[in-house]
Amino acid sequence: MNVKNLSNIFAGKIKVYNSDISSPTTVSLADIMNGAIDIAQKRNCTDEFVKTAKENYHRFQEANRAYFIEHLPEINKPAVKKFMELPEYGDFLLPFMTDKKPGELEYLYKIASKTDAGGQIRIPSVTFPYFSEIPMERLKVLRPIIDSKNADGLWNFAPSYILSLDRFNDRQLEIMSKLAGCSVNGRCMQIIAANPHINQNRTVEIAQTLKNLYGKNLKEISFFSKDKENFFTADIQVPALYNKTATPNVKTLLVKLDNEFSPSDSIRLQPDTVNLIDKIYRNLYDNACVFSRMDLEKAVFNVQKNLPEFDRENILSVMQRLTQFANYSSLPAAAEKLAAEKIKNIYTYGGELNPVFEYFFAKKKLFSLDSSPDSFRAYFLTKNDVNNPEHMANLKKKLSDSNFKQSVKFVNLEGFSDSVNFLSDDTLLAQKTVEVLRKAKKIMLKHSALTLDEAISIVFNHKIEKTAKNLGIDILNVRLDAPGSPSVILEQMSPIMPTKELFQSCIETVANHYANTKQELHNISYNLIRYFEGMQNIFTKQRIIEDLKELNKLINTYIKDNNISAENLYYIKPHNPFTVKSYDLISKMYKNLFDIPTHKLLEVEDISELKNYPENSVFVFLDDYIGTGESMVNLGKYEQNAGKFKENVHILFAPVAAAKDGINYVNSVIRCYARGHFDAVICLDKNIKDFDNFKYTFLHSNFKQTSAGKKILGNEGFERGSQCTAFPYMT
């Protein structure tokens, strides 16, 4: 509405301008009062008009900003420019930055630009003027409180609340800052700091102890009081075969704040206990066969020696792609991409990876997939599948069934057959990098416009994509993209294993729960440590690989000592058409490692099927573990039919690890059928654990009392047959 003059209003005549400004309409005041006229008529601006207006506004803003920054001291310009890149930070904030020193601006920016899990920056533009007025020394005291987040990764305190922290005195703010650094819940920080009846020093000490013990696995600490006693509850993320993209497995600890001793007492008072833990963890780490930074640098050096035309950056970029599926931590990330394509489960009877992924998904629950009713099944295709005529013939038959074709999605894990994957040897990284780079180099010589990354994609995917096109099917290429940096590559190759701090805290937590005195705490901790020292048998993918190499040497020694030709050596995989077992996984790793010909891998349901093979043949049953031994002698129905087997044939049971009782049981079955000269158990001595030796180690009063603790720690953890053996694919 455009009012020309006041007299028009009193005369009852008002001109109302429509979208066409050149032709106003004259209306009476009565019409307006009666609601006959809508004064606030919307102007119909064209898209071009709106676009031009926006561009003009932004140009004005940029010009204003540039003018202001131009007149700033040169030393302040970089920091101010960074501020202007933050969301909703505009010209109106520039006056609040003029009197700041460069170091102060940088410090403010570090705080302001941080974001929480919800994407909220720490200091929004509307509150920046107030934050900028907080003295720098005061801001440094408040920093832990400002940066603190809750268990969901969201800010503990709103910006407006932080501006009101002056209501707390210096002592209270000091307590809150220390608690904030220990992941204490925001509300609980305030309660503890404001309550003079709480022993604040001790409360802070215990919070710091929990933080030191659990490190990044400590999600959040909460405080509560009951019956005049004070407690902490600490949420701890327990390591499992899930990476950061999977649902966390969390346990909650209850810590009484007024105990005679705290978890830190044993660390402070019993250094010998901690030294023993350090020793055990070093052994654990060494046995894990972790691919180290030095190993990576050697691999890069060897590649550069063979292919000097490729620089370090290119080599690392290729290594990242070659190791994206190097360990079990990649499974949940790959599964997320499958779930995004509405894949609900795995088609079991597909290529080489289908039964493996079905085992991981259905039996071991290592990852989750989509749950909607109209989902698909994943059918994995690798280069090995494409090069297998029998498999391709079977696939073509299946594709003639329209129901099958509509129910599956074909998946290519990028470069799986060419790479260091969760079934192959880490030490081959340099060799595989050279092979892939040479292939990529040939492609780039033919197609000069291609980048190295594009050429690598052709090496990895072209043959599978071409096969899929010829079959008339679509293929989903799964790539876990990440920077080609040493830290990323090492993380991709690192096994999932607990930190030393968490390993120690598990021992301390159990001991704290059952001990009533400091001496009992020490005794129980020591016994637990001794148990882990003798009983732990933790296998990473690479340790399995290294142990299979040693196991292969023992098998070759056996056939040599018995004058058996290597031509008569076969490997047995029990025929289980409707299920996948761990021995399938071990057999596949062994086959890949030693390039065992397909005709040497026999799938039988009953060992009696082997009667037509040459005399003096050796048949090897591979498996991951002998526990009681009962399942091992059931492989191929050995226990039922060993007595019917001809004498001049050898059967070897070759587990990666074993309990001594289990080996004794298998040997007793072998002797029962008088086959001691022909059949045997072959296992590495270092991987055989004698659990009976530890039965009497734990005759401590705490483990004999009638309680849930006895059932948990006595019967399950420390009695006959107990074990501490873990494989990377265990749930």
XYZ file of C-alpha atoms in Angstrom:
731
model
C 0.000 0.000 0.000
C 1.328 3.406 -0.930
C -0.323 6.343 0.942
C 0.192 9.652 -0.925
C -0.770 12.012 1.918
C -2.603 12.139 5.215
C -5.580 14.053 3.783
C -6.409 11.140 1.518
C -6.878 8.927 4.537
C -9.268 11.306 6.232
C -11.094 11.833 2.936
C -11.557 8.094 2.771
C -9.627 7.767 -0.449
C -6.605 5.505 -0.561
C -4.676 4.345 -3.584
C -3.716 0.677 -3.489
C -0.979 -0.474 -5.843
C -1.249 -3.941 -7.378
C 1.585 -5.841 -8.980
C 1.299 -3.418 -11.835
C 2.650 -0.295 -10.131
C 1.666 1.960 -13.031
C -2.087 1.521 -12.449
C -3.128 2.062 -8.790
C -6.678 1.416 -7.646
C -8.547 4.024 -5.565
C -10.659 2.539 -2.773
C -12.624 4.005 0.105
C -11.807 3.691 3.787
C -15.212 2.057 4.304
C -14.297 -0.736 1.906
C -11.140 -1.362 3.846
C -12.903 -1.328 7.217
C -15.551 -3.727 5.904
C -12.887 -6.184 4.746
C -13.757 -5.762 1.098
C -10.199 -4.852 0.219
C -6.976 -6.698 1.141
C -4.444 -3.957 1.522
C -1.508 -6.378 1.852
C -1.720 -7.525 -1.715
C 1.279 -9.613 -2.651
C 3.483 -8.370 -5.398
C 4.077 -11.010 -8.039
C 7.797 -10.628 -8.537
C 9.308 -12.523 -11.423
C 12.023 -15.143 -10.846
C 14.448 -12.892 -12.651
C 13.597 -10.007 -10.294
C 14.184 -12.204 -7.214
C 17.428 -13.555 -8.625
C 18.711 -10.068 -9.388
C 17.729 -8.798 -5.930
C 19.596 -11.662 -4.259
C 22.667 -11.134 -6.394
C 22.666 -7.430 -5.617
C 22.340 -8.135 -1.894
C 25.210 -10.620 -1.931
C 27.364 -8.222 -3.950
C 26.650 -5.514 -1.413
C 27.561 -7.892 1.430
C 30.774 -8.992 -0.264
C 31.783 -5.411 -1.037
C 31.069 -4.318 2.514
C 32.990 -7.278 3.918
C 35.923 -6.752 1.570
C 36.115 -3.069 2.495
C 36.097 -3.875 6.204
C 38.697 -6.625 5.931
C 40.883 -4.423 3.738
C 41.241 -1.956 6.593
C 42.089 -4.616 9.173
C 45.683 -5.162 10.274
C 47.279 -7.590 7.826
C 48.047 -10.073 10.589
C 44.329 -10.396 11.507
C 42.969 -10.935 8.006
C 43.396 -14.763 7.736
C 41.521 -15.436 10.979
C 38.689 -13.008 10.158
C 38.249 -14.534 6.694
C 37.836 -17.972 8.292
C 35.148 -16.597 10.598
C 33.251 -15.221 7.615
C 33.035 -18.753 6.167
C 31.064 -20.029 9.180
C 27.277 -20.414 8.766
C 25.372 -17.121 9.224
C 28.527 -15.199 10.171
C 28.161 -11.829 8.434
C 29.336 -8.244 8.348
C 27.565 -7.324 11.565
C 30.129 -9.368 13.531
C 33.204 -7.691 12.086
C 33.273 -4.848 14.657
C 33.624 -7.438 17.439
C 36.855 -8.748 15.886
C 38.745 -5.519 15.317
C 40.321 -5.240 18.754
C 41.369 -8.886 19.014
C 44.924 -10.111 18.703
C 45.603 -12.797 16.050
C 46.138 -15.481 18.697
C 42.869 -14.566 20.385
C 40.999 -14.729 17.081
C 42.488 -18.153 16.319
C 41.510 -19.428 19.763
C 37.972 -18.079 19.387
C 37.699 -19.634 15.943
C 38.761 -23.068 17.212
C 35.927 -22.940 19.731
C 33.327 -21.314 17.483
C 33.808 -23.613 14.473
C 33.440 -26.922 16.308
C 30.269 -28.896 15.564
C 28.407 -31.596 17.454
C 26.771 -34.753 16.114
C 23.713 -32.724 15.142
C 25.758 -30.321 13.029
C 25.300 -27.393 15.464
C 28.336 -25.112 15.624
C 29.564 -24.284 19.106
C 29.178 -20.486 18.893
C 26.320 -19.400 16.614
C 26.578 -15.952 15.064
C 23.886 -14.445 17.329
C 25.889 -15.211 20.484
C 29.364 -14.453 19.136
C 29.324 -10.785 20.282
C 28.826 -11.937 23.880
C 31.450 -14.691 23.655
C 33.950 -12.220 22.230
C 33.638 -10.133 25.402
C 34.706 -13.009 27.700
C 38.320 -12.415 28.817
C 40.720 -14.855 27.195
C 42.001 -16.289 30.482
C 38.437 -16.874 31.633
C 37.597 -18.532 28.331
C 40.464 -20.985 28.762
C 39.089 -22.008 32.163
C 35.646 -22.540 30.641
C 36.946 -24.351 27.550
C 36.389 -27.960 28.794
C 32.818 -27.047 29.775
C 32.169 -25.309 26.459
C 33.523 -28.274 24.451
C 31.808 -31.017 26.482
C 29.273 -33.297 24.792
C 26.844 -35.950 25.973
C 26.830 -39.644 25.030
C 25.002 -38.845 21.776
C 27.692 -36.393 20.730
C 25.518 -33.295 21.283
C 26.622 -30.211 23.197
C 26.076 -30.507 26.951
C 25.236 -26.822 27.286
C 23.435 -24.329 25.087
C 25.452 -21.202 24.147
C 23.107 -19.026 26.191
C 23.754 -21.168 29.287
C 27.516 -20.853 28.941
C 27.153 -17.078 28.949
C 25.521 -17.363 32.384
C 28.269 -19.459 34.000
C 29.363 -16.447 36.041
C 26.834 -17.495 38.656
C 29.349 -20.238 39.631
C 32.424 -19.253 41.616
C 35.967 -20.066 40.489
C 36.186 -23.229 42.594
C 32.920 -24.565 41.176
C 33.991 -23.797 37.619
C 37.280 -25.607 38.242
C 35.361 -28.708 39.405
C 33.022 -28.529 36.398
C 35.959 -28.176 33.998
C 37.700 -31.243 35.433
C 34.483 -33.282 35.298
C 33.817 -32.128 31.741
C 37.188 -33.566 30.732
C 36.046 -36.940 32.103
C 32.822 -37.196 30.042
C 30.562 -36.446 33.015
C 26.959 -35.640 32.075
C 26.287 -31.881 31.901
C 23.475 -31.868 34.452
C 25.576 -33.942 36.856
C 28.503 -31.527 36.563
C 26.302 -28.746 37.899
C 24.932 -30.877 40.747
C 28.396 -31.939 41.918
C 29.873 -28.439 41.639
C 26.961 -26.774 43.442
C 26.648 -29.264 46.333
C 29.139 -28.515 49.164
C 28.245 -31.778 50.950
C 29.806 -33.892 48.183
C 33.492 -34.769 48.494
C 34.322 -32.983 45.256
C 38.035 -33.777 45.182
C 37.419 -37.506 45.530
C 34.589 -37.406 43.011
C 36.881 -35.738 40.472
C 39.639 -38.266 41.236
C 37.383 -41.242 40.538
C 36.016 -39.635 37.374
C 39.583 -39.092 36.155
C 40.465 -42.690 37.007
C 37.552 -43.998 34.961
C 38.605 -41.775 32.069
C 42.198 -42.992 32.264
C 41.121 -46.635 32.403
C 38.568 -46.602 29.603
C 39.808 -43.754 27.408
C 37.730 -43.188 24.303
C 35.520 -46.165 25.208
C 34.051 -44.169 28.111
C 30.827 -42.760 26.675
C 29.373 -40.886 29.648
C 29.440 -40.719 33.453
C 26.314 -39.893 35.441
C 26.002 -39.075 39.146
C 23.223 -39.937 41.579
C 22.623 -40.211 45.321
C 20.634 -42.840 47.175
C 20.223 -43.330 50.936
C 22.854 -40.653 51.611
C 25.397 -42.493 49.455
C 26.832 -41.166 46.207
C 27.396 -43.186 43.028
C 28.702 -42.887 39.487
C 27.270 -44.883 36.603
C 29.695 -45.133 33.697
C 28.594 -46.202 30.214
C 31.429 -48.091 28.540
C 31.508 -49.095 24.892
C 32.711 -52.696 24.824
C 34.848 -53.696 21.817
C 33.158 -56.207 19.531
C 33.357 -57.112 15.870
C 31.668 -53.871 14.935
C 33.299 -50.719 13.802
C 32.248 -47.155 14.528
C 29.415 -47.369 11.996
C 27.679 -50.211 13.835
C 25.409 -50.130 16.858
C 27.676 -49.790 19.925
C 27.753 -52.545 22.526
C 27.553 -50.647 25.833
C 27.883 -51.866 29.405
C 27.130 -49.778 32.492
C 29.361 -49.824 35.570
C 28.195 -48.778 39.032
C 30.906 -47.082 41.115
C 30.353 -46.182 44.758
C 32.120 -42.908 45.497
C 32.717 -43.571 49.205
C 34.485 -46.968 48.956
C 37.577 -47.724 51.019
C 39.584 -47.746 47.801
C 39.091 -46.533 44.268
C 40.040 -48.152 40.954
C 43.185 -46.066 40.955
C 44.475 -47.553 44.220
C 45.741 -50.716 42.570
C 47.514 -48.726 39.901
C 49.108 -46.416 42.413
C 49.910 -49.022 45.085
C 50.691 -52.097 42.958
C 53.068 -51.161 40.123
C 54.092 -54.819 39.746
C 50.517 -55.622 38.724
C 50.524 -52.914 36.080
C 53.939 -54.010 34.810
C 52.596 -57.527 34.339
C 49.623 -56.158 32.399
C 52.038 -54.197 30.187
C 53.989 -57.369 29.479
C 50.874 -59.382 28.640
C 49.536 -56.685 26.354
C 52.855 -56.432 24.502
C 52.657 -60.176 23.868
C 49.054 -59.815 22.739
C 49.993 -57.012 20.345
C 52.981 -58.921 18.946
C 50.889 -62.054 18.436
C 48.234 -60.024 16.618
C 50.705 -59.530 13.729
C 49.582 -55.929 13.298
C 50.714 -54.284 10.059
C 52.917 -51.482 11.398
C 53.941 -48.072 10.106
C 57.381 -49.521 9.402
C 55.790 -52.346 7.370
C 53.883 -49.765 5.345
C 56.980 -47.661 4.676
C 58.847 -50.787 3.515
C 55.966 -51.632 1.178
C 55.964 -48.105 -0.296
C 59.761 -48.255 -0.715
C 59.555 -51.591 -2.557
C 56.873 -50.271 -4.901
C 58.918 -47.137 -5.672
C 61.960 -49.321 -6.335
C 59.998 -51.347 -8.914
C 57.996 -48.440 -10.357
C 59.962 -45.198 -9.834
C 57.641 -43.304 -12.204
C 54.905 -43.340 -9.539
C 55.307 -40.928 -6.644
C 54.524 -41.636 -3.002
C 51.134 -39.915 -3.142
C 49.954 -42.097 -6.037
C 51.227 -45.260 -4.383
C 49.435 -44.496 -1.112
C 46.248 -43.674 -3.014
C 46.318 -47.100 -4.680
C 47.182 -48.820 -1.394
C 44.112 -47.264 0.227
C 41.903 -48.839 -2.439
C 43.761 -52.132 -2.179
C 43.191 -52.313 1.588
C 39.625 -51.008 1.859
C 38.416 -54.556 2.674
C 41.597 -55.649 4.470
C 39.946 -56.432 7.781
C 36.673 -57.313 9.441
C 36.138 -53.686 10.410
C 35.164 -53.052 6.769
C 32.110 -55.324 6.937
C 29.642 -52.958 8.638
C 30.674 -50.096 6.333
C 30.143 -52.273 3.253
C 26.853 -53.525 4.712
C 25.627 -49.939 5.053
C 26.024 -49.486 1.309
C 24.132 -52.738 0.693
C 21.340 -51.711 3.050
C 21.048 -48.385 1.204
C 20.229 -50.447 -1.901
C 17.457 -52.277 0.003
C 19.434 -55.500 0.357
C 17.967 -57.601 3.153
C 20.035 -60.799 3.149
C 22.608 -62.834 1.229
C 21.969 -65.307 -1.568
C 23.806 -68.310 -0.130
C 24.553 -70.377 -3.219
C 26.325 -67.803 -5.324
C 29.972 -67.078 -5.978
C 32.983 -67.444 -3.724
C 31.915 -64.673 -1.333
C 28.235 -65.509 -0.951
C 28.616 -68.348 1.584
C 31.254 -66.314 3.450
C 28.999 -63.273 3.800
C 26.038 -65.472 4.656
C 28.126 -66.959 7.482
C 29.106 -63.507 8.743
C 25.553 -62.192 8.485
C 23.284 -65.059 9.540
C 25.549 -66.985 11.924
C 27.926 -64.410 13.374
C 25.758 -61.255 13.207
C 28.753 -59.144 12.184
C 26.587 -56.582 10.403
C 22.976 -55.704 9.704
C 21.124 -55.107 6.437
C 17.866 -53.534 5.311
C 14.672 -54.732 7.012
C 11.959 -53.490 4.658
C 9.662 -56.179 3.190
C 10.427 -55.417 -0.472
C 14.179 -55.959 -0.123
C 16.630 -57.906 -2.268
C 19.286 -60.577 -1.743
C 22.936 -59.800 -2.435
C 24.719 -61.900 -5.047
C 28.461 -61.182 -4.975
C 30.526 -61.387 -8.146
C 34.327 -61.387 -8.078
C 36.954 -61.780 -10.786
C 37.482 -65.329 -9.558
C 33.791 -66.024 -10.176
C 33.922 -64.492 -13.655
C 36.984 -66.624 -14.483
C 35.249 -69.806 -13.263
C 33.424 -71.392 -16.254
C 31.403 -73.742 -14.043
C 30.147 -70.901 -11.882
C 29.251 -68.747 -14.885
C 27.341 -71.628 -16.478
C 25.318 -72.079 -13.274
C 24.654 -68.344 -13.073
C 23.342 -68.241 -16.647
C 20.900 -71.025 -15.783
C 19.694 -69.124 -12.724
C 19.183 -65.958 -14.761
C 16.683 -67.783 -16.943
C 14.407 -67.759 -13.889
C 12.710 -64.348 -13.814
C 11.928 -64.683 -10.093
C 15.624 -65.131 -9.314
C 16.628 -62.194 -11.480
C 14.105 -59.886 -9.821
C 14.958 -60.945 -6.256
C 18.740 -60.370 -6.281
C 21.107 -57.455 -6.677
C 24.563 -58.234 -7.996
C 27.403 -56.766 -5.956
C 31.059 -56.175 -6.770
C 33.312 -55.379 -3.814
C 35.747 -53.185 -5.699
C 39.031 -54.936 -6.393
C 38.405 -57.769 -3.932
C 40.232 -60.403 -6.002
C 43.171 -58.053 -6.657
C 43.505 -56.688 -3.150
C 44.637 -57.386 0.376
C 41.282 -58.442 1.822
C 39.998 -59.989 5.049
C 40.872 -63.464 3.721
C 44.352 -62.730 2.362
C 47.901 -61.982 3.482
C 48.814 -58.412 4.520
C 52.451 -58.997 3.577
C 51.445 -59.099 -0.112
C 50.543 -55.398 -0.153
C 53.649 -54.256 -2.044
C 53.386 -57.096 -4.565
C 49.699 -56.445 -5.252
C 50.294 -52.694 -5.537
C 52.976 -53.265 -8.186
C 50.695 -55.635 -10.122
C 47.790 -53.188 -10.144
C 49.946 -50.160 -11.012
C 51.500 -51.994 -13.960
C 48.062 -52.828 -15.322
C 46.910 -49.248 -14.773
C 50.027 -47.936 -16.535
C 49.240 -49.972 -19.662
C 45.682 -48.649 -19.690
C 46.870 -45.039 -19.315
C 49.320 -45.452 -22.217
C 46.390 -46.448 -24.437
C 44.040 -43.807 -23.041
C 46.120 -40.761 -22.157
C 43.129 -38.736 -20.928
C 42.520 -41.101 -18.011
C 43.627 -40.268 -14.479
C 45.354 -42.885 -12.342
C 42.227 -43.245 -10.200
C 40.115 -43.926 -13.306
C 42.647 -46.436 -14.609
C 42.638 -48.276 -11.271
C 38.836 -48.456 -11.440
C 39.135 -50.106 -14.850
C 41.645 -52.629 -13.472
C 39.327 -53.454 -10.586
C 35.913 -53.353 -12.210
C 36.007 -53.533 -16.014
C 35.958 -57.303 -16.423
C 33.110 -57.722 -13.931
C 31.133 -54.834 -15.443
C 31.623 -56.227 -18.957
C 30.466 -59.683 -17.840
C 27.421 -58.179 -16.136
C 26.551 -56.255 -19.294
C 26.799 -59.415 -21.399
C 24.502 -61.189 -18.929
C 22.002 -58.333 -19.029
C 22.301 -57.537 -15.321
C 23.171 -54.406 -13.338
C 26.116 -54.480 -10.959
C 26.543 -52.460 -7.755
C 30.188 -51.439 -7.254
C 30.927 -51.022 -3.544
C 33.841 -48.734 -2.759
C 34.842 -47.497 0.698
C 36.326 -44.191 -0.340
C 38.868 -42.547 1.972
C 42.017 -40.400 1.744
C 45.188 -42.178 0.665
C 47.124 -41.375 3.824
C 49.304 -43.736 5.890
C 47.007 -43.392 8.909
C 43.947 -44.401 6.865
C 45.712 -47.399 5.334
C 46.960 -48.591 8.722
C 43.492 -48.167 10.218
C 41.972 -50.211 7.390
C 44.510 -52.974 8.016
C 44.367 -52.880 11.809
C 42.551 -55.729 13.565
C 39.742 -54.984 15.987
C 41.305 -55.440 19.392
C 41.020 -53.796 22.827
C 43.361 -51.056 23.914
C 45.756 -51.747 26.758
C 43.710 -49.391 28.943
C 40.524 -51.333 28.325
C 42.294 -54.652 28.847
C 43.546 -53.371 32.197
C 40.189 -51.879 33.151
C 38.394 -55.196 32.584
C 40.680 -56.822 35.136
C 40.313 -53.929 37.568
C 36.532 -53.793 37.177
C 36.058 -57.463 38.051
C 38.496 -57.219 40.951
C 36.861 -54.059 42.299
C 33.472 -55.719 42.196
C 34.462 -58.666 44.398
C 37.202 -57.256 46.620
C 36.485 -55.847 50.069
C 40.036 -54.805 50.927
C 43.041 -53.533 49.054
C 44.838 -56.850 49.575
C 41.924 -58.759 48.076
C 41.919 -56.328 45.170
C 45.563 -57.111 44.529
C 45.118 -60.891 44.880
C 42.116 -61.089 42.571
C 43.727 -58.786 40.001
C 46.886 -60.875 40.041
C 44.987 -64.140 39.558
C 43.008 -62.673 36.687
C 46.199 -61.455 35.051
C 47.837 -64.863 35.474
C 44.807 -66.436 33.854
C 45.014 -64.144 30.843
C 48.761 -64.628 30.632
C 48.418 -68.376 30.276
C 45.020 -68.753 28.680
C 44.471 -65.947 26.211
C 44.605 -67.124 22.611
C 43.418 -64.220 20.501
C 43.570 -64.527 16.724
C 43.516 -61.729 14.207
C 43.169 -62.352 10.495
C 46.906 -61.976 9.972
C 47.768 -64.233 12.885
C 45.580 -66.940 11.335
C 47.468 -66.415 8.060
C 50.872 -66.688 9.764
C 49.792 -69.784 11.720
C 48.467 -71.413 8.544
C 51.925 -70.920 7.022
C 53.472 -72.789 9.964
C 50.736 -75.417 9.850
C 51.500 -75.968 6.170
C 55.136 -76.649 7.084
C 54.046 -79.261 9.650
C 51.830 -80.968 7.062
C 54.681 -81.031 4.534
C 57.012 -82.421 7.211
C 54.478 -85.178 7.949
C 54.177 -86.306 4.332
C 57.969 -86.179 3.935
C 58.567 -88.236 7.084
C 56.055 -90.818 5.864
C 57.480 -90.941 2.317
C 54.255 -89.661 0.787
C 54.176 -87.825 -2.533
C 52.784 -84.289 -2.500
C 50.640 -85.392 -5.445
C 48.659 -87.533 -3.003
C 47.880 -84.653 -0.618
C 44.222 -83.567 -0.494
C 42.166 -81.224 1.670
C 38.701 -82.143 2.886
C 35.809 -79.754 3.311
C 32.784 -81.515 4.793
C 29.725 -81.281 2.582
C 27.050 -79.222 4.316
C 24.738 -77.935 1.580
C 22.516 -75.944 3.918
C 25.051 -74.313 6.216
C 28.470 -72.672 6.397
C 30.971 -73.411 9.155
C 34.230 -71.916 10.330
C 36.179 -74.682 8.570
C 34.817 -73.344 5.261
C 36.441 -70.010 6.061
C 39.760 -71.551 7.146
C 39.821 -73.779 4.058
C 39.263 -70.791 1.787
C 42.039 -68.788 3.465
C 44.376 -71.777 3.144
C 43.457 -72.285 -0.519
C 44.103 -68.623 -1.350
C 47.339 -68.557 0.625
C 48.935 -71.572 -1.076
C 47.072 -71.449 -4.386
C 45.691 -74.960 -3.882
C 44.248 -76.372 -7.144
C 40.500 -76.921 -7.114
C 40.856 -80.668 -7.739
C 42.819 -80.933 -4.481
C 39.876 -79.585 -2.448
C 37.398 -82.380 -1.869
C 33.908 -81.800 -0.566
C 32.663 -85.020 1.017
C 29.887 -85.925 3.399
C 31.406 -89.237 4.488
C 35.069 -90.289 4.483
C 34.018 -93.598 2.952
C 33.687 -91.624 -0.307
C 37.502 -91.420 -0.376
C 38.095 -95.151 -0.831
C 38.839 -94.856 -4.561
C 41.776 -92.489 -4.120
C 45.348 -93.826 -4.477
C 47.011 -95.721 -1.663
C 49.188 -93.699 0.671
C 47.068 -90.591 0.139
C 46.790 -87.941 2.856
C 43.489 -86.188 3.572
C 43.591 -83.065 5.757
C 40.668 -81.663 7.749
C 41.312 -77.944 8.391
C 39.446 -76.092 11.135
C 39.911 -73.101 13.388
C 39.612 -74.749 16.797
C 39.370 -78.038 18.656
C 37.464 -77.516 21.897
C 36.075 -80.739 23.300
C 37.118 -82.574 20.132
C 33.652 -84.013 19.519
C 32.812 -81.841 16.514
C 36.215 -82.530 14.962
C 35.787 -86.305 14.928
C 32.329 -85.833 13.448
C 33.817 -84.202 10.351
C 33.186 -86.550 7.466
C 31.573 -88.930 9.987
C 35.062 -89.997 11.039
C 33.993 -91.376 14.413
C 31.361 -93.566 12.752
C 33.372 -94.880 9.814
C 37.085 -94.702 10.678
C 37.105 -98.424 11.438
C 35.985 -99.203 7.882
C 38.725 -97.126 6.282
C 41.673 -98.801 4.600
C 44.905 -98.704 6.555
C 47.257 -97.284 3.943
C 45.454 -93.929 3.858
C 46.244 -91.071 6.240
C 43.793 -88.612 7.786
C 45.122 -85.483 9.498
C 43.152 -83.155 11.752
C 44.762 -79.712 11.483
C 43.208 -77.021 13.689
C 44.690 -73.553 14.027
C 44.297 -73.779 17.820
C 43.164 -76.369 20.331
C 42.462 -77.235 23.930
C 44.678 -80.037 25.182
C 41.636 -82.000 26.342
C 40.180 -81.755 22.841
C 43.340 -83.124 21.239
C 43.404 -85.950 23.774
C 39.816 -86.821 22.886
C 40.530 -86.909 19.127
C 43.614 -89.057 19.736
C 41.549 -91.448 21.873
C 39.102 -91.917 18.983
C 42.019 -92.507 16.602
C 43.458 -95.161 18.948
C 40.022 -96.701 19.401
C 40.059 -97.652 15.717
C 43.747 -98.679 15.825
C 44.687 -95.957 13.371
C 47.495 -94.437 15.425
C 50.025 -95.183 12.651
C 47.956 -93.483 9.969
C 45.924 -90.646 11.481
C 47.059 -87.743 13.656
C 46.304 -84.306 15.028
C 48.660 -81.596 13.774
C 48.632 -78.300 15.650
C 51.156 -75.645 16.612
C 52.364 -76.201 20.177
C 52.020 -72.503 21.004
C 48.305 -72.655 20.176
C 47.497 -75.605 22.456
C 46.177 -74.550 25.854
C 46.064 -76.832 28.883
C 43.128 -75.423 30.830
C 43.386 -77.968 33.647
C 46.651 -76.379 34.773
C 44.709 -73.310 35.850
C 41.941 -75.048 37.715
C 43.686 -74.608 41.070
C 45.087 -71.146 40.432
C 41.829 -69.552 41.527
C 41.205 -71.241 44.864
C 40.653 -67.829 46.381
C 37.820 -67.285 48.831
C 36.114 -64.805 46.523
C 35.754 -67.423 43.834
C 34.352 -70.083 46.158
C 31.613 -68.087 47.811
C 28.014 -68.949 47.017
C 26.952 -66.087 44.792
C 26.359 -65.110 41.218
C 30.044 -64.298 41.130
C 30.980 -67.936 41.706
C 28.738 -69.019 38.874
C 30.155 -66.404 36.539
C 33.795 -66.499 37.541
C 34.135 -69.949 39.072
C 32.136 -72.233 36.823
C 32.373 -70.386 33.532
C 35.696 -68.618 33.723
C 38.040 -70.655 35.869
C 36.925 -74.270 36.016
C 37.886 -77.262 33.894
C 37.530 -76.623 30.168
C 37.585 -72.862 30.475
C 39.082 -70.928 27.607
C 40.000 -67.458 26.446
C 40.180 -68.026 22.689
C 38.828 -65.533 20.166
C 38.758 -65.437 16.365
C 38.006 -62.233 14.433
C 34.695 -63.503 13.058
C 33.284 -64.497 16.443
C 30.135 -62.684 17.532
